[in-house]
């Protein structure tokens, strides 16, 4: 409920943007396979999650795609709980199922992915678990009425995400293989194994090939690619089946991070112990042995895949196509089953001790209480800051609505990277607003033109563009709004955002509007960009989880991520100078200008530095304080304004 109350709009401007775009095109063309797509893998990426989101939008009348994605995020957690209960109940019985649901609340890997969330994968977890549950029911008690359910659910799993289906196939194949070994490798048994494999695994693939031929045979596609340089035919099956590369996160550092999150992060040693005990118990308990071994072998297989990627990197068809973080995702539905089984075994061991009943209960309840409380009391600053690192905030939503109301059908020049503006058409779907650059579809470029190149040409040619405005979100190092400030009409500033009319060169009111927005009536401008972000107008990383983490840990610094940062303010009274308190990771030189005039050249030491700078600051006149470093980055603790002596 706490997370429900604080969940925010898009937390990621690449993956979520791609999924929102696929939903948009399916709704626009009223089909799962639109004839016009922005990039090829919009068509070939499995459409199960997007079909569900589209269905909900059509049913409810909701028009804001990110809102439906957020609501689905909550429901997918319910689906995951249902899937885990179905898996553990059909495989190991009611007791294990109850304890699995209980331990979901304390398993570290679920805490991790509660925040670091990947939309289709979570729906895939449900299908993985439910497929295994149906598989066992069909296998134990063959029933022609159940088999179509297994086939349809299998097709649904493939449509949501192939990883969930291929992981189900692996676990079920191990289960059937162990049965074959226990029964003996006779011709009859081997024939039975092959028939079962075809029945359970091949038939759903055949049905899916009929339902979605483009996935198997991309050459059948006759579509128009809106942006030809984004025709990634490499997403075809022939390229996905074998992958020989390494992603940017396929490193030992990330392996250590994920391993800690799956085990002992936030002092969750008891959870790790229960998980290990559960795996041992499933192998030890005779009636659980074959099913338990299937899950244990799968978990070991995932770990071996990860180690393989980090070392020799031998490709295993289909399974090795995932990055190691995604491989860790595959363990999300399995580890709670182990932990729940381990907790159940621990209970049996405790209550089997030859001591008083009261003592047993007190000891058991104390350990279980510690299992839940210890990780809950830990503060995962990195995850809390990552969840808070969202790109569309209240000021952005206000601006989106204001622009769509006053400038319908306008084209937006935006920064693209870590930029809220690319989400504007999703939140104002009826406005006709178009955004020039986005991070996933156009890869922040039109041909070879990036936002910075476009702005440079615009300023050099001193052109006017009717029907165009610039929306500069300064929450990340982006386009510099001050370059437009000198040339084009400033329409408004709102928090961290600057809006310019590119059809007007009338700058007569720009300074007045900027001074009103940047007015400061205190002698101190702290470096906390969460509260004082409007003053940090260029070059500062504000929408970034590293900054949020610093604030959570009590480090209120504004982070100049590159070599230049600009702070703007309009003081309520006159001042005779200012002090800059900053931290430099290394020795370097720094130049400071005020409204374009050089006021100081400094040699910074590695560590804390305090600079005293005389300057005449006039009342209610906007001041742009620029810092240009030799190497960067810098961390600004505060700016203190000095009264005239």
mmCIF file of C-alpha atoms in Angstrom, residues 10-25 38 42 50 65-66 69 414 416 419-426 435 437-443:
data_model
loop_
_atom_site.group_PDB
_atom_site.id
_atom_site.type_symbol
_atom_site.label_atom_id
_atom_site.label_comp_id
_atom_site.label_asym_id
_atom_site.label_seq_id
_atom_site.Cartn_x
_atom_site.Cartn_y
_atom_site.Cartn_z
ATOM 1 C CA UNK A 10 7.523 6.867 -16.000
ATOM 2 C CA UNK A 11 10.645 5.898 -14.090
ATOM 3 C CA UNK A 12 12.575 5.011 -17.211
ATOM 4 C CA UNK A 13 12.766 6.858 -20.502
ATOM 5 C CA UNK A 14 13.967 3.971 -22.692
ATOM 6 C CA UNK A 15 12.221 0.676 -21.902
ATOM 7 C CA UNK A 16 8.973 2.249 -20.736
ATOM 8 C CA UNK A 17 8.970 4.622 -23.684
ATOM 9 C CA UNK A 18 9.307 1.688 -26.067
ATOM 10 C CA UNK A 19 6.420 -0.208 -24.443
ATOM 11 C CA UNK A 20 4.209 2.893 -24.376
ATOM 12 C CA UNK A 21 4.939 3.440 -28.072
ATOM 13 C CA UNK A 22 4.005 -0.131 -28.975
ATOM 14 C CA UNK A 23 0.693 0.282 -27.129
ATOM 15 C CA UNK A 24 0.108 3.579 -28.954
ATOM 16 C CA UNK A 25 0.646 2.060 -32.409
ATOM 17 C CA UNK A 38 8.630 3.621 -36.021
ATOM 18 C CA UNK A 42 7.895 -2.478 -32.365
ATOM 19 C CA UNK A 50 0.680 -4.423 -24.756
ATOM 20 C CA UNK A 65 -1.101 5.192 -21.678
ATOM 21 C CA UNK A 66 1.420 5.720 -18.818
ATOM 22 C CA UNK A 69 0.940 1.036 -17.391
ATOM 23 C CA UNK A 414 13.480 19.110 -26.769
ATOM 24 C CA UNK A 416 15.779 14.085 -25.484
ATOM 25 C CA UNK A 419 13.998 14.452 -20.857
ATOM 26 C CA UNK A 420 10.350 14.604 -19.834
ATOM 27 C CA UNK A 421 9.256 16.347 -23.052
ATOM 28 C CA UNK A 422 9.236 13.137 -25.105
ATOM 29 C CA UNK A 423 6.346 11.926 -22.923
ATOM 30 C CA UNK A 424 4.169 14.930 -23.779
ATOM 31 C CA UNK A 425 2.144 13.260 -26.601
ATOM 32 C CA UNK A 426 1.297 10.372 -24.256
ATOM 33 C CA UNK A 435 8.066 15.994 -30.190
ATOM 34 C CA UNK A 437 13.494 13.871 -30.472
ATOM 35 C CA UNK A 438 13.025 10.799 -28.291
ATOM 36 C CA UNK A 439 15.464 8.329 -26.824
ATOM 37 C CA UNK A 440 14.106 5.017 -28.092
ATOM 38 C CA UNK A 441 12.406 5.490 -31.444
ATOM 39 C CA UNK A 442 14.616 8.084 -33.137
ATOM 40 C CA UNK A 443 17.618 7.474 -30.900
#
